[in-house]
GROMACS .gro file of C-alpha atoms in nm:
model
  309
    1MET     CA    1   8.028   8.413   9.900
    2THR     CA    2   8.216   8.753   9.660
    3PRO     CA    3   8.091   9.124   9.762
    4GLU     CA    4   7.945   9.353   9.576
    5VAL     CA    5   8.332   9.525   9.506
    6VAL     CA    6   8.680   9.396   9.566
    7THR     CA    7   8.956   9.599   9.557
    8ILE     CA    8   9.344   9.473   9.542
    9GLY     CA    9   9.648   9.582   9.648
   10ALA     CA   10   9.764   9.723   9.959
   11ALA     CA   11   9.673   9.776  10.336
   12THR     CA   12   9.905   9.943  10.533
   13VAL     CA   13   9.991  10.142  10.866
   14ASP     CA   14  10.067  10.487  10.817
   15ARG     CA   15  10.265  10.655  11.031
   16GLN     CA   16  10.256  11.075  11.019
   17TYR     CA   17  10.462  11.297  11.125
   18LEU     CA   18  10.298  11.665  11.125
   19VAL     CA   19  10.639  11.830  11.016
   20SER     CA   20  10.734  12.220  11.069
   21ASN     CA   21  10.789  12.211  10.636
   22HIS     CA   22  10.845  11.945  10.396
   23PRO     CA   23  11.283  11.966  10.409
   24GLU     CA   24  11.461  12.027  10.120
   25PRO     CA   25  11.738  11.777   9.977
   26ASP     CA   26  11.973  11.830  10.266
   27GLY     CA   27  11.732  11.994  10.537
   28GLY     CA   28  11.542  11.939  10.772
   29ALA     CA   29  11.250  11.962  10.940
   30PHE     CA   30  11.094  11.894  11.323
   31ALA     CA   31  10.766  11.678  11.367
   32ASN     CA   32  10.486  11.867  11.648
   33ASP     CA   33  10.304  11.498  11.641
   34VAL     CA   34  10.315  11.122  11.572
   35GLU     CA   35   9.962  10.978  11.497
   36GLU     CA   36   9.959  10.645  11.369
   37SER     CA   37   9.645  10.541  11.153
   38PHE     CA   38   9.522  10.263  10.867
   39GLY     CA   39   9.567  10.328  10.477
   40GLY     CA   40   9.655  10.189  10.161
   41VAL     CA   41   9.453  10.295   9.878
   42ALA     CA   42   9.309   9.909   9.808
   43ALA     CA   43   9.242   9.907  10.177
   44ASN     CA   44   9.097  10.266  10.207
   45VAL     CA   45   8.892  10.207   9.853
   46ALA     CA   46   8.744   9.850   9.998
   47THR     CA   47   8.672  10.099  10.345
   48ALA     CA   48   8.475  10.375  10.213
   49CYS     CA   49   8.266  10.139   9.975
   50ALA     CA   50   8.173   9.984  10.288
   51ARG     CA   51   8.092  10.317  10.443
   52PHE     CA   52   7.835  10.345  10.169
   53GLY     CA   53   7.673  10.046  10.276
   54ARG     CA   54   7.852   9.813  10.035
   55GLU     CA   55   7.986   9.479  10.083
   56ALA     CA   56   8.317   9.464  10.021
   57GLY     CA   57   8.605   9.288   9.999
   58LEU     CA   58   8.995   9.300   9.991
   59VAL     CA   59   9.254   9.108   9.792
   60ALA     CA   60   9.587   9.140   9.919
   61ARG     CA   61   9.900   9.046  10.100
   62LEU     CA   62  10.026   9.087  10.474
   63GLY     CA   63  10.412   8.991  10.610
   64GLU     CA   64  10.409   8.759  10.934
   65ASP     CA   65  10.440   9.048  11.162
   66ASP     CA   66  10.342   9.247  11.373
   67VAL     CA   67  10.217   9.489  11.122
   68ALA     CA   68  10.007   9.258  10.977
   69ASP     CA   69   9.840   9.161  11.301
   70ARG     CA   70   9.725   9.546  11.324
   71VAL     CA   71   9.613   9.558  10.968
   72LEU     CA   72   9.372   9.291  11.036
   73GLU     CA   73   9.212   9.370  11.343
   74GLU     CA   74   9.150   9.703  11.166
   75LEU     CA   75   8.990   9.565  10.817
   76ARG     CA   76   8.762   9.358  11.020
   77ARG     CA   77   8.601   9.626  11.223
   78SER     CA   78   8.557   9.770  10.926
   79ALA     CA   79   8.313   9.536  10.845
   80LEU     CA   80   8.540   9.369  10.496
   81ASP     CA   81   8.548   9.053  10.376
   82VAL     CA   82   8.942   8.975  10.455
   83SER     CA   83   8.896   8.610  10.330
   84ARG     CA   84   9.085   8.686  10.042
   85VAL     CA   85   9.458   8.890  10.285
   86ARG     CA   86   9.696   8.618  10.310
   87ARG     CA   87   9.992   8.648  10.532
   88GLU     CA   88  10.299   8.514  10.370
   89PRO     CA   89  10.646   8.542  10.450
   90GLY     CA   90  10.806   8.853  10.472
   91THR     CA   91  10.738   9.228  10.570
   92SER     CA   92  10.423   9.409  10.547
   93THR     CA   93  10.400   9.736  10.329
   94HIS     CA   94  10.385  10.022  10.613
   95CYS     CA   95  10.407  10.413  10.512
   96VAL     CA   96  10.590  10.700  10.698
   97ILE     CA   97  10.363  11.019  10.556
   98LEU     CA   98  10.550  11.401  10.629
   99ARG     CA   99  10.181  11.588  10.680
  100ASP     CA  100  10.237  12.036  10.719
  101GLY     CA  101   9.962  12.243  10.881
  102ASP     CA  102   9.817  12.301  10.585
  103GLY     CA  103   9.736  11.893  10.483
  104ARG     CA  104  10.002  11.876  10.201
  105ARG     CA  105  10.172  11.543  10.242
  106SER     CA  106  10.474  11.347  10.111
  107ILE     CA  107  10.484  11.002  10.147
  108VAL     CA  108  10.810  10.740  10.158
  109THR     CA  109  10.638  10.316  10.108
  110ALA     CA  110  10.828  10.037  10.242
  111GLY     CA  111  10.818   9.648  10.319
  112ASP     CA  112  10.787   9.363  10.031
  113SER     CA  113  10.422   9.246  10.136
  114THR     CA  114  10.251   9.429   9.848
  115LYS     CA  115  10.449   9.425   9.595
  116ARG     CA  116  10.468   9.022   9.635
  117LEU     CA  117  10.086   8.970   9.615
  118ARG     CA  118  10.051   8.772   9.335
  119LEU     CA  119   9.696   8.623   9.215
  120ASP     CA  120   9.615   8.202   9.242
  121ASP     CA  121   9.299   8.095   9.042
  122ALA     CA  122   9.067   8.093   9.338
  123ASP     CA  123   9.139   8.465   9.369
  124LEU     CA  124   8.997   8.482   9.006
  125ALA     CA  125   8.716   8.304   9.115
  126TYR     CA  126   8.610   8.513   9.387
  127LEU     CA  127   8.666   8.899   9.126
  128ALA     CA  128   8.478   8.683   8.874
  129ASP     CA  129   8.164   8.716   9.133
  130ALA     CA  130   8.194   9.070   9.244
  131ASP     CA  131   8.001   9.388   9.062
  132ALA     CA  132   8.292   9.577   9.073
  133MET     CA  133   8.634   9.571   9.090
  134PHE     CA  134   8.930   9.820   9.125
  135VAL     CA  135   9.311   9.812   9.146
  136THR     CA  136   9.561  10.065   9.128
  137ALA     CA  137   9.883  10.096   8.956
  138TYR     CA  138  10.066  10.052   9.278
  139ALA     CA  139   9.933   9.656   9.289
  140PRO     CA  140  10.300   9.431   9.158
  141ASP     CA  141  10.260   9.399   8.785
  142PRO     CA  142  10.214   9.020   8.772
  143VAL     CA  143   9.859   9.079   8.911
  144HIS     CA  144   9.794   9.354   8.660
  145GLU     CA  145   9.926   9.055   8.389
  146ALA     CA  146   9.604   8.836   8.530
  147LEU     CA  147   9.356   9.016   8.601
  148LEU     CA  148   9.388   9.198   8.230
  149SER     CA  149   9.407   8.833   8.055
  150ARG     CA  150   9.063   8.807   8.161
  151ALA     CA  151   8.943   9.191   8.174
  152ARG     CA  152   8.811   9.187   7.804
  153GLU     CA  153   8.600   8.904   7.893
  154ASP     CA  154   8.206   8.976   7.877
  155ALA     CA  155   8.132   8.796   8.200
  156PHE     CA  156   8.442   8.974   8.397
  157PRO     CA  157   8.309   9.245   8.646
  158PRO     CA  158   8.332   9.686   8.503
  159VAL     CA  159   8.676   9.708   8.649
  160ALA     CA  160   8.840  10.074   8.774
  161PHE     CA  161   9.224  10.126   8.756
  162ASP     CA  162   9.375  10.420   8.932
  163LEU     CA  163   9.699  10.505   8.842
  164SER     CA  164   9.791  10.646   9.190
  165GLY     CA  165  10.152  10.746   9.126
  166ARG     CA  166  10.377  10.803   8.878
  167PRO     CA  167  10.543  10.588   8.688
  168ALA     CA  168  10.879  10.644   8.742
  169GLU     CA  169  10.734  10.572   9.165
  170LEU     CA  170  10.599  10.242   9.032
  171GLU     CA  171  10.872  10.100   8.876
  172GLY     CA  172  10.975   9.748   9.054
  173ARG     CA  173  10.678   9.697   9.255
  174GLY     CA  174  10.357   9.857   9.044
  175ALA     CA  175  10.271   9.829   8.690
  176ARG     CA  176  10.452   9.872   8.431
  177VAL     CA  177  10.383  10.221   8.130
  178ALA     CA  178  10.259   9.889   7.891
  179THR     CA  179  10.053   9.773   8.144
  180VAL     CA  180   9.896  10.122   8.209
  181ASP     CA  181   9.854  10.181   7.803
  182ALA     CA  182   9.677   9.839   7.863
  183TRP     CA  183   9.423   9.977   8.176
  184VAL     CA  184   9.311  10.288   7.924
  185GLU     CA  185   9.152  10.084   7.676
  186ALA     CA  186   9.058   9.762   7.918
  187ALA     CA  187   8.891   9.984   8.230
  188SER     CA  188   8.564  10.010   8.259
  189LEU     CA  189   8.698  10.354   8.449
  190PHE     CA  190   9.017  10.519   8.456
  191VAL     CA  191   9.111  10.752   8.730
  192VAL     CA  192   9.421  10.997   8.730
  193GLY     CA  193   9.537  11.259   8.961
  194GLU     CA  194   9.738  11.560   8.857
  195VAL     CA  195  10.090  11.451   8.982
  196ALA     CA  196  10.037  11.106   8.793
  197ALA     CA  197   9.892  11.204   8.483
  198GLU     CA  198  10.194  11.520   8.425
  199ALA     CA  199  10.454  11.232   8.448
  200TYR     CA  200  10.239  10.988   8.150
  201LEU     CA  201  10.100  11.246   7.970
  202GLY     CA  202  10.270  11.543   7.989
  203CYS     CA  203   9.950  11.736   8.070
  204SER     CA  204   9.615  11.748   8.368
  205GLY     CA  205   9.328  11.791   8.405
  206ARG     CA  206   9.034  11.832   8.118
  207GLU     CA  207   9.371  11.787   7.893
  208ALA     CA  208   9.425  11.453   8.029
  209ALA     CA  209   9.081  11.319   8.039
  210GLU     CA  210   9.061  11.435   7.662
  211ARG     CA  211   9.374  11.281   7.604
  212LEU     CA  212   9.271  10.944   7.715
  213ARG     CA  213   8.909  10.948   7.563
  214GLU     CA  214   9.125  10.953   7.239
  215ARG     CA  215   9.311  10.669   7.318
  216GLY     CA  216   9.012  10.491   7.373
  217ALA     CA  217   8.890  10.488   7.744
  218ASP     CA  218   8.552  10.444   7.753
  219GLY     CA  219   8.492  10.642   8.120
  220VAL     CA  220   8.811  10.878   8.270
  221ALA     CA  221   8.793  11.065   8.539
  222SER     CA  222   9.094  11.330   8.617
  223THR     CA  223   9.133  11.480   8.950
  224VAL     CA  224   9.327  11.786   9.042
  225GLY     CA  225   9.286  11.809   9.398
  226ASP     CA  226   9.115  12.178   9.492
  227ASP     CA  227   9.005  12.249   9.191
  228GLY     CA  228   8.776  11.897   9.141
  229ALA     CA  229   8.788  11.670   8.874
  230THR     CA  230   8.656  11.583   8.515
  231LEU     CA  231   8.455  11.310   8.397
  232LEU     CA  232   8.426  11.163   8.088
  233GLY     CA  233   8.255  10.904   7.939
  234PRO     CA  234   7.957  10.755   7.690
  235GLU     CA  235   7.676  11.024   7.856
  236ALA     CA  236   7.946  11.271   7.977
  237ASP     CA  237   8.164  11.529   7.955
  238LEU     CA  238   8.171  11.764   8.256
  239ASP     CA  239   8.408  11.919   8.509
  240VAL     CA  240   8.354  11.858   8.885
  241PRO     CA  241   8.389  12.132   9.207
  242ALA     CA  242   8.520  12.032   9.489
  243LEU     CA  243   8.384  12.043   9.797
  244ASP     CA  244   8.438  12.335  10.014
  245VAL     CA  245   8.608  12.195  10.338
  246ASP     CA  246   8.849  12.312  10.623
  247VAL     CA  247   9.081  12.067  10.508
  248VAL     CA  248   9.310  11.851  10.800
  249ASP     CA  249   9.439  11.638  10.583
  250GLU     CA  250   9.443  11.513  10.201
  251THR     CA  251   9.547  11.152  10.236
  252GLY     CA  252   9.329  10.927  10.163
  253ALA     CA  253   9.072  11.244   9.964
  254GLY     CA  254   9.131  11.057   9.567
  255ASP     CA  255   9.044  10.728   9.751
  256ALA     CA  256   8.765  10.826   9.912
  257PHE     CA  257   8.686  10.997   9.524
  258VAL     CA  258   8.718  10.672   9.363
  259ALA     CA  259   8.481  10.464   9.588
  260GLY     CA  260   8.253  10.732   9.543
  261LEU     CA  261   8.263  10.715   9.157
  262ILE     CA  262   8.235  10.375   9.192
  263ASP     CA  263   7.990  10.362   9.430
  264ALA     CA  264   7.731  10.599   9.257
  265TRP     CA  265   7.838  10.561   8.854
  266VAL     CA  266   7.999  10.216   8.815
  267LEU     CA  267   7.732  10.015   9.018
  268GLY     CA  268   7.464  10.264   9.095
  269ASP     CA  269   7.228  10.473   8.861
  270ALA     CA  270   7.356  10.789   8.921
  271SER     CA  271   7.403  11.047   8.620
  272ALA     CA  272   7.792  11.164   8.579
  273ALA     CA  273   7.733  11.444   8.739
  274ASP     CA  274   7.523  11.305   9.062
  275ALA     CA  275   7.819  10.995   9.069
  276GLY     CA  276   8.090  11.300   9.079
  277ARG     CA  277   7.862  11.520   9.381
  278PHE     CA  278   7.873  11.243   9.561
  279ALA     CA  279   8.255  11.091   9.472
  280ALA     CA  280   8.359  11.492   9.555
  281ALA     CA  281   8.161  11.522   9.874
  282ALA     CA  282   8.318  11.234  10.031
  283ALA     CA  283   8.701  11.345   9.966
  284GLY     CA  284   8.607  11.679  10.064
  285LEU     CA  285   8.434  11.540  10.413
  286ASN     CA  286   8.716  11.280  10.443
  287CYS     CA  287   8.970  11.568  10.440
  288GLU     CA  288   8.797  11.726  10.761
  289SER     CA  289   9.012  11.439  10.977
  290ALA     CA  290   9.292  11.327  11.017
  291GLY     CA  291   9.422  10.993  10.779
  292ALA     CA  292   9.407  10.796  10.560
  293ARG     CA  293   9.024  10.667  10.630
  294GLY     CA  294   8.994  10.884  10.956
  295GLY     CA  295   8.690  11.100  10.768
  296LEU     CA  296   8.515  10.883  10.594
  297PRO     CA  297   8.172  10.933  10.538
  298THR     CA  298   7.883  10.695  10.517
  299ARG     CA  299   7.649  10.744  10.253
  300GLU     CA  300   7.399  10.966  10.460
  301GLU     CA  301   7.669  11.209  10.589
  302VAL     CA  302   7.777  11.238  10.199
  303GLU     CA  303   7.375  11.352  10.110
  304ALA     CA  304   7.314  11.543  10.469
  305ALA     CA  305   7.662  11.730  10.303
  306LEU     CA  306   7.502  11.809   9.976
  307ALA     CA  307   7.184  11.870  10.066
  308ALA     CA  308   7.372  12.146  10.297
  309ARG     CA  309   7.516  12.331  10.004
   0.00000   0.00000   0.00000
């Protein structure tokens, strides 16, 4: 049986280096601490949805190595359906994250398992039975081609698409610019962060959201970190403030925000304002702990944080 929410993309091991500074070209830094945690945009979003009490599943490709062993073990502990996570020859996708004392980070991704992911008929059938699905721009372009061929069908579930990186970052491993263009109209929810928006549209924040709506997007979430987000849709036009928290690590904040919107806005019956507050609180709480999923809150914890403010 297909879960309510299915995500497609990467599940990774993240090695985090708490550095004295972000090095300039030809420069250096010192790592005061090294930690290992788990990440990957698709795995983060699925895990966050599961923390909210949703049934969630993941479609992903891992290699045949010890990294895959650890990733699968952690995914199972997170109560995700991993029946469509396969292990095939190659190196599992993994990340090196440089994080400074203010929570800002730089990420280097390696490994070929995610960029070799392809969807078969069983995957598409699994996805078609979900209530909502999520795909990141970091998924390889053939995956997007398969999804776009179905996304406009009435029977296919609503799709949340996240332009989670600059187009130049995606070259050779993720969605092409033409594919991103197609998702603007095909996705039920198009999500873009500040850095990706500047690279893709030449602007960010509300201006980016309005440009995407002009190009035919049904629902848009344009995030700008500490300055919150703009939500635009058929019955939504509002700016959502970020939750004021003591930031330990910003890694995964955007993924928690997306999961909150999927839970409350795409699947739930919350208004855009309430969904935005729920998503912002989920993102903020996740920033209070290290790791992409270190501080993912439960639904009760989000509601308690909102009630206290």
